[in-house]
mmCIF file of C-alpha atoms in Angstrom:
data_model
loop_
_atom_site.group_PDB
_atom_site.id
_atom_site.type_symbol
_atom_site.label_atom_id
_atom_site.label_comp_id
_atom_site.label_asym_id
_atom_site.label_seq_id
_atom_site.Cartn_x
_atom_site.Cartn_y
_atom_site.Cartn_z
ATOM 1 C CA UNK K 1 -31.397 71.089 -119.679
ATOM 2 C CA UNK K 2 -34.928 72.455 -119.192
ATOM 3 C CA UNK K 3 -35.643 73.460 -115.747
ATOM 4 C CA UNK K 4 -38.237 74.753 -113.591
ATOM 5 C CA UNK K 5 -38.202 76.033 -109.520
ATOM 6 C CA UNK K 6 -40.608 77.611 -107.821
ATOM 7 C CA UNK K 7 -40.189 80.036 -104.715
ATOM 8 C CA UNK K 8 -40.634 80.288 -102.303
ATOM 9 C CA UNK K 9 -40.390 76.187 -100.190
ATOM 10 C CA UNK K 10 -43.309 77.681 -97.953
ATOM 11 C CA UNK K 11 -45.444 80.014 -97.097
ATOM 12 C CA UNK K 12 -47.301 80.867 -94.548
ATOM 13 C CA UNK K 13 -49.766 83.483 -94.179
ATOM 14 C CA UNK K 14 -52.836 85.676 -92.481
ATOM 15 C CA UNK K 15 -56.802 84.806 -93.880
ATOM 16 C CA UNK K 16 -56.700 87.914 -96.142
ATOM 17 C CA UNK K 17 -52.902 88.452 -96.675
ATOM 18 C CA UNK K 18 -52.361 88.785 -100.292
ATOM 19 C CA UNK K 19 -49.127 87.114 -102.142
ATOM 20 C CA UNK K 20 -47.632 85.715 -104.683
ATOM 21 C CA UNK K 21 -46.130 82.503 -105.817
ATOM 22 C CA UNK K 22 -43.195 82.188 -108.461
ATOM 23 C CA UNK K 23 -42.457 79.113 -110.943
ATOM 24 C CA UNK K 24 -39.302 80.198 -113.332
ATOM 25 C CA UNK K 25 -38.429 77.944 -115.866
ATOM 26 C CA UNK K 26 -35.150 77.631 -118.388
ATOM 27 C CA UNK K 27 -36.346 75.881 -121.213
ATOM 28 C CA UNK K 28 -36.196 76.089 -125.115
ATOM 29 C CA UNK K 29 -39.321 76.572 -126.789
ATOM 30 C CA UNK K 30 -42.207 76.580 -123.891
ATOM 31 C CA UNK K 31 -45.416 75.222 -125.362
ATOM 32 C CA UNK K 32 -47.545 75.801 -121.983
ATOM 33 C CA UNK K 33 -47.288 76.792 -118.522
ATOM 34 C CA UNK K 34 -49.664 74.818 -115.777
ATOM 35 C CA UNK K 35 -50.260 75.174 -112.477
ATOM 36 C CA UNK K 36 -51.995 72.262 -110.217
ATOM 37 C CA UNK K 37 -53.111 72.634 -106.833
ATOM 38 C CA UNK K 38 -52.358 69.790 -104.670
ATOM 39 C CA UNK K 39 -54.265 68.382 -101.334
ATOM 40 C CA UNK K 40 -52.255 66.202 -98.760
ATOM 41 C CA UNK K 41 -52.792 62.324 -99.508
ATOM 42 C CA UNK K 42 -54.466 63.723 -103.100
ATOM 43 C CA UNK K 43 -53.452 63.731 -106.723
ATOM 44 C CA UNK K 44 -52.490 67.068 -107.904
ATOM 45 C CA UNK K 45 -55.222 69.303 -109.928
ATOM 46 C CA UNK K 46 -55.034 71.362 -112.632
ATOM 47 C CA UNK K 47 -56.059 74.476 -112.358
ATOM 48 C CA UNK K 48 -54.814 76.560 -115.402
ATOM 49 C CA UNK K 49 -52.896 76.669 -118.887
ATOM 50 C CA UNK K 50 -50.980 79.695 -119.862
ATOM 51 C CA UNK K 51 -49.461 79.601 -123.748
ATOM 52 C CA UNK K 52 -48.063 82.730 -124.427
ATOM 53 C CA UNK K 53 -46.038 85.364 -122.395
ATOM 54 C CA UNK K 54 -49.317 88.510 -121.291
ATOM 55 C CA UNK K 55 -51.121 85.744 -120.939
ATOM 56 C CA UNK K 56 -52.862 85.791 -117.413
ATOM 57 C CA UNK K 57 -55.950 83.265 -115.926
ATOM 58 C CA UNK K 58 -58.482 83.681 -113.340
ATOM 59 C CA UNK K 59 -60.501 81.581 -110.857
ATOM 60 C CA UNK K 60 -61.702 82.469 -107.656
ATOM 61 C CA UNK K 61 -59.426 84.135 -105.349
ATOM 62 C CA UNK K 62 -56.255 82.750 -108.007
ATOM 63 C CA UNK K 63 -54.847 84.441 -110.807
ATOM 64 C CA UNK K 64 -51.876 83.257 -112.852
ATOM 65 C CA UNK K 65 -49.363 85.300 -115.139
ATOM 66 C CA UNK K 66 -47.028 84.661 -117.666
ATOM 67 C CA UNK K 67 -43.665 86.462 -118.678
ATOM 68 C CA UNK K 68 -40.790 85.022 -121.089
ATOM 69 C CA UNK K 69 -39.143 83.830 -117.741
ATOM 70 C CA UNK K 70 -41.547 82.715 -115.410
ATOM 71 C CA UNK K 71 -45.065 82.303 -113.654
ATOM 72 C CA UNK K 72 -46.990 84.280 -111.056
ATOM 73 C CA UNK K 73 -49.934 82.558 -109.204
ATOM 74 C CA UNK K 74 -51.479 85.552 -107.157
ATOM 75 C CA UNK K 75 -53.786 84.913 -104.464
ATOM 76 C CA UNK K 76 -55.917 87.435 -103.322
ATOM 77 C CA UNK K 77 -57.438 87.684 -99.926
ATOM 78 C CA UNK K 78 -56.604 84.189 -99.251
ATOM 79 C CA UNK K 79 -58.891 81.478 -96.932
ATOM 80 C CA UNK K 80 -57.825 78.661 -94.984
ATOM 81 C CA UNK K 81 -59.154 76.376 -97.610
ATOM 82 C CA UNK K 82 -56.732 77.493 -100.458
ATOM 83 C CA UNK K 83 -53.717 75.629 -98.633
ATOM 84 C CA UNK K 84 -52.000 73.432 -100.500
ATOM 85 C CA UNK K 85 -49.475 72.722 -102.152
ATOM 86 C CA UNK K 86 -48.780 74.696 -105.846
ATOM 87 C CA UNK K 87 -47.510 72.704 -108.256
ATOM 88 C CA UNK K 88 -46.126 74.444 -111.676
ATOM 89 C CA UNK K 89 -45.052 72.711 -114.966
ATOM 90 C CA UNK K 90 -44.031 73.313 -118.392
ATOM 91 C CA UNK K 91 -43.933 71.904 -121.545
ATOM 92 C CA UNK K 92 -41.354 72.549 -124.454
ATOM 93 C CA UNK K 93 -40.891 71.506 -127.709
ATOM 94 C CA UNK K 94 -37.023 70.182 -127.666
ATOM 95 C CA UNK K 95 -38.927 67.467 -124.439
ATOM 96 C CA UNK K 96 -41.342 65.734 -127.285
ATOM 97 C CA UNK K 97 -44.021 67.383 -125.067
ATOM 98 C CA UNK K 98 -43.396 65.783 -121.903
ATOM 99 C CA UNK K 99 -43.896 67.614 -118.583
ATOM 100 C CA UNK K 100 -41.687 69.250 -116.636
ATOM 101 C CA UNK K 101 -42.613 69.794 -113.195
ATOM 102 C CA UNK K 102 -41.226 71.985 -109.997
ATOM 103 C CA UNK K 103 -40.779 70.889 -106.753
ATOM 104 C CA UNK K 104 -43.874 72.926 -105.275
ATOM 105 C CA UNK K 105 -44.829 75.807 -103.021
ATOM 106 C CA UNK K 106 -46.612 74.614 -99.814
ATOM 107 C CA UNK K 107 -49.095 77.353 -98.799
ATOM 108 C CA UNK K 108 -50.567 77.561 -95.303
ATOM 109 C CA UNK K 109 -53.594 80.069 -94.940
ATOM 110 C CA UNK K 110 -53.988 80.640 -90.699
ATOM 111 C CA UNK K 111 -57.300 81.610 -89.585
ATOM 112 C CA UNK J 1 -67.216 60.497 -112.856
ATOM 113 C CA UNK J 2 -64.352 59.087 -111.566
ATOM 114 C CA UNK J 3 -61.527 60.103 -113.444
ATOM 115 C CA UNK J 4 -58.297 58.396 -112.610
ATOM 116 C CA UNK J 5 -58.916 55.776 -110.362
ATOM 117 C CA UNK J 6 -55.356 53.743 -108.687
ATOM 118 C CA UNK J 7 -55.071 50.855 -107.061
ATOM 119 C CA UNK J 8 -53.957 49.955 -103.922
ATOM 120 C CA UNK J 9 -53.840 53.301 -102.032
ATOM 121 C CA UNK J 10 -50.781 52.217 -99.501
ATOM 122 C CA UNK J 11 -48.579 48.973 -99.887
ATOM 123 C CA UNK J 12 -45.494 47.766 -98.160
ATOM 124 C CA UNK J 13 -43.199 45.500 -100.074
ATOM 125 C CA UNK J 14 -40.015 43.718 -98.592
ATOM 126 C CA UNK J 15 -36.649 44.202 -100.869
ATOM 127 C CA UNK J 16 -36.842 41.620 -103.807
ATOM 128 C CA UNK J 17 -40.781 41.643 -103.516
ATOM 129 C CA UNK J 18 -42.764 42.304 -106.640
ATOM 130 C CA UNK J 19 -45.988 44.160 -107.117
ATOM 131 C CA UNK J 20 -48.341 45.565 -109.935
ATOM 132 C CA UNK J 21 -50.100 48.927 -109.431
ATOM 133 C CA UNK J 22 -53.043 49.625 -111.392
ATOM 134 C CA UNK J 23 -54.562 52.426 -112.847
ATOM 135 C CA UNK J 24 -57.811 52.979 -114.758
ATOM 136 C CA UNK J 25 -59.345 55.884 -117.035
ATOM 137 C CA UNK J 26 -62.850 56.486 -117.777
ATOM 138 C CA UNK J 27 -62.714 59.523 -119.626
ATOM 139 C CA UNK J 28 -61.597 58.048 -122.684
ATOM 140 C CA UNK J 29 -58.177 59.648 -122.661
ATOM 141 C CA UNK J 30 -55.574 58.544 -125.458
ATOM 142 C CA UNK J 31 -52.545 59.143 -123.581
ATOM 143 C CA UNK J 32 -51.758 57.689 -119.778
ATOM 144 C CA UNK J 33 -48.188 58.510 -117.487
ATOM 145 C CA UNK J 34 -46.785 56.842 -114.485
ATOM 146 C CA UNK J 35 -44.964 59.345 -112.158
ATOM 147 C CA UNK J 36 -43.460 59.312 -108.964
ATOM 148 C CA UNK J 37 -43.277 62.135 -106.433
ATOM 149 C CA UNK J 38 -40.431 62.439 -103.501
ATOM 150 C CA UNK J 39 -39.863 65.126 -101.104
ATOM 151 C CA UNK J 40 -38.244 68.161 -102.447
ATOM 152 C CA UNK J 41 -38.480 66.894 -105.775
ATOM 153 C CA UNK J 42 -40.749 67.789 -108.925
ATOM 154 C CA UNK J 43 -42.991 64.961 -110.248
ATOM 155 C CA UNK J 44 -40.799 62.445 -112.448
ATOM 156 C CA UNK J 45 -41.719 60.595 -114.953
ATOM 157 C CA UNK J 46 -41.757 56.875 -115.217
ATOM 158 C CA UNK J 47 -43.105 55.749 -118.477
ATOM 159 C CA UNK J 48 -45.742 56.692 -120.834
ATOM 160 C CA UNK J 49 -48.117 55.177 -123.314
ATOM 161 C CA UNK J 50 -48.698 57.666 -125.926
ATOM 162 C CA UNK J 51 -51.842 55.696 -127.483
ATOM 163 C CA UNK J 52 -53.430 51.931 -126.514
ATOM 164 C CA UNK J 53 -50.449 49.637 -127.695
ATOM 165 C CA UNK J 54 -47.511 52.171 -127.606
ATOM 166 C CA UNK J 55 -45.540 52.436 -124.195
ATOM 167 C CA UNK J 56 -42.138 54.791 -123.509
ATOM 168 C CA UNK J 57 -39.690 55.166 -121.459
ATOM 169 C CA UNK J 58 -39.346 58.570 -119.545
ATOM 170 C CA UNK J 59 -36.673 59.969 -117.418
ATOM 171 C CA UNK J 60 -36.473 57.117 -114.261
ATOM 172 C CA UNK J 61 -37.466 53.972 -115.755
ATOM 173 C CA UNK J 62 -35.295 51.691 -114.248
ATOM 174 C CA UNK J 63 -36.648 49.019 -112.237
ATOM 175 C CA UNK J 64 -40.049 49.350 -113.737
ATOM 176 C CA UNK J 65 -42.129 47.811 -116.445
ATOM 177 C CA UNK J 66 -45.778 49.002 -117.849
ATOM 178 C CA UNK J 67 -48.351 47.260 -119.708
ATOM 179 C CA UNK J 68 -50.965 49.553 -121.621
ATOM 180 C CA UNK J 69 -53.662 46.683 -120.742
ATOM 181 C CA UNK J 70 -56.461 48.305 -123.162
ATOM 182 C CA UNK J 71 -57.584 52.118 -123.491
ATOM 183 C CA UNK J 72 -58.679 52.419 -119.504
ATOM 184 C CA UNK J 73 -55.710 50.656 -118.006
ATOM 185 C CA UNK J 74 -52.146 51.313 -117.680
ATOM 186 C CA UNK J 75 -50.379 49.120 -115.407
ATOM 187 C CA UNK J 76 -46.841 49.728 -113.529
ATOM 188 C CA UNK J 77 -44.942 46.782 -112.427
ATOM 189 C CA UNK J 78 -41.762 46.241 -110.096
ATOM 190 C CA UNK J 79 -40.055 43.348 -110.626
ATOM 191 C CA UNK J 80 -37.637 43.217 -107.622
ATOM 192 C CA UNK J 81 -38.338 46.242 -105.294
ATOM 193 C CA UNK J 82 -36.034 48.110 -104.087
ATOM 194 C CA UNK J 83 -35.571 50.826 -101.212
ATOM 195 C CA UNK J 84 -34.862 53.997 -103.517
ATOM 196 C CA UNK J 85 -38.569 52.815 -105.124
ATOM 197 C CA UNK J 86 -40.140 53.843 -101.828
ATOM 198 C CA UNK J 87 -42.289 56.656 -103.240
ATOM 199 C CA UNK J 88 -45.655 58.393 -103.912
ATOM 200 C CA UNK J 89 -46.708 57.095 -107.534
ATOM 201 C CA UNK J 90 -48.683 58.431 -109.620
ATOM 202 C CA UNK J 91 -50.554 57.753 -112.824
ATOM 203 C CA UNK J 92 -52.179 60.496 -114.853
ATOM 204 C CA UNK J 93 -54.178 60.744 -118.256
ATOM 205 C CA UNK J 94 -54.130 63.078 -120.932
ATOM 206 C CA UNK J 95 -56.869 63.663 -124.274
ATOM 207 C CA UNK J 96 -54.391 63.348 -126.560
ATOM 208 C CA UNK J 97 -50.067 63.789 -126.217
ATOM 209 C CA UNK J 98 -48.292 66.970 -127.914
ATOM 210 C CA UNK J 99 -51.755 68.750 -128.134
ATOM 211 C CA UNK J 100 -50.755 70.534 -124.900
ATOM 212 C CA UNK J 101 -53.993 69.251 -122.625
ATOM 213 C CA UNK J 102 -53.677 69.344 -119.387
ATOM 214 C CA UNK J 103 -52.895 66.120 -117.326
ATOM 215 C CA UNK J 104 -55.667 64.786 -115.066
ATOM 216 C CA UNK J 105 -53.925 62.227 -112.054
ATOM 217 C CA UNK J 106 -55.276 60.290 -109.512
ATOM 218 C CA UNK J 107 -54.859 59.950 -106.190
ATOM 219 C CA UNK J 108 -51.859 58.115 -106.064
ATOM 220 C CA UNK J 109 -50.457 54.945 -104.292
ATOM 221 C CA UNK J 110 -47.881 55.320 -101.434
ATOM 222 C CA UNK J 111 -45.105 53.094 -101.736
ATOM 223 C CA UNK J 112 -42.783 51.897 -99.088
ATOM 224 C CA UNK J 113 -39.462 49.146 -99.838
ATOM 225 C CA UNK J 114 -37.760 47.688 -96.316
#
């Protein structure tokens, strides 16, 4: 069965503390990787597709890599505005293309 | 712009109650999902329309029904509501299904059953 988690539950950390999220999926023929921020009381949005494993995307302070196993969203020098919570999800041939989502890492940025 | 627009933003139902939630699309997206989203779990999915006139099941669709009113509008529908359907639901739009596009969502509607 095609799986995804994502580590840590929480985090919490210093404006300026650098880290690293983790999404690792099981499944059999990944088509795409995406990560989604979410806001409380919001919708979650997208913020990148990764295809292929080397692949890696950049916006802002956020940059997301790809292996054969898993995800890395990176966030450098984080601000209390990036916290959220950091949704990934995959899609894979053998699912017809549906989505497979983790459970989320919630991200608190202090001041 | 709007995107994804939902409809009502919080409802409370009584068990056996029924209710429609309603979603709309103005960026003339093929595909729409319903989802729901509960604590410590990933998003699920509900049921999907594919293209105007198709509709699927996905992995929890028990207890719900969907009409895919026109292009815009995909509707979610609980007949008889239950306690377990107390949730965060979402509905979400894609360009096209299997091209690999990102979903877009809205904002979601929070659901709560006595």
């Amino acid at each position: 069965e095609d799986q995804v988690t994502q580590s840590p539950e929480a985090l919490r950390l210093q404006e300026g503390e650098s880290s690293s999220l983790n999404c690792s999926y099981t499944v059999s023929g990944l088509r795409g990787l995406f990560w989604y921020r979410q806001d409380p009381g919001k919708g979650p949005e997208f913020l990148f597709t990764l295809y292929s494993a080397g692949e890696e995307k950049e916006k802002e302070r956020l940059k997301a890599t790809l292996t054969k196993k898993e995800s890395f969203l990176h966030i450098t020098a984080p601000k209390p505005e990036d916290s959220a919570t950091y949704l990934c999800a995959v899609t894979a041939g053998n699912y017809g293309q549906n989505f497979v989502f983790g459970p989320g890492t919630r991200l608190s940025v202090l001041p | 712009n709007a995107g994804v627009t939902q409809t009502p933003k919080f409802q409370v139902l009584k068990t056996g109650q029924s209710m429609t939630l309603q979603c709309a699309q103005d960026m003339n997206h093929n595909s729409m999902y319903w989802y729901r989203q509960d604590p410590g779990m990933g998003l699920r999915l509900i049921y999907y329309s594919a293209s105007e006139g198709t509709t699927d099941k996905g992995e929890v669709p028990n207890g719900y029904n969907v009409s895919r009113l026109n292009k815009r509008e995909f509707s979610l529908r609980l007949e008889s509501a239950a306690p377990s359907q107390t949730s965060v639901y979402f509905c979400a739009s894609e360009r096209r299904r299997g091209n690999n596009s990102p979903l877009h969502f809205g904002n979601g509607t929070r659901l709560t059953v006595t």
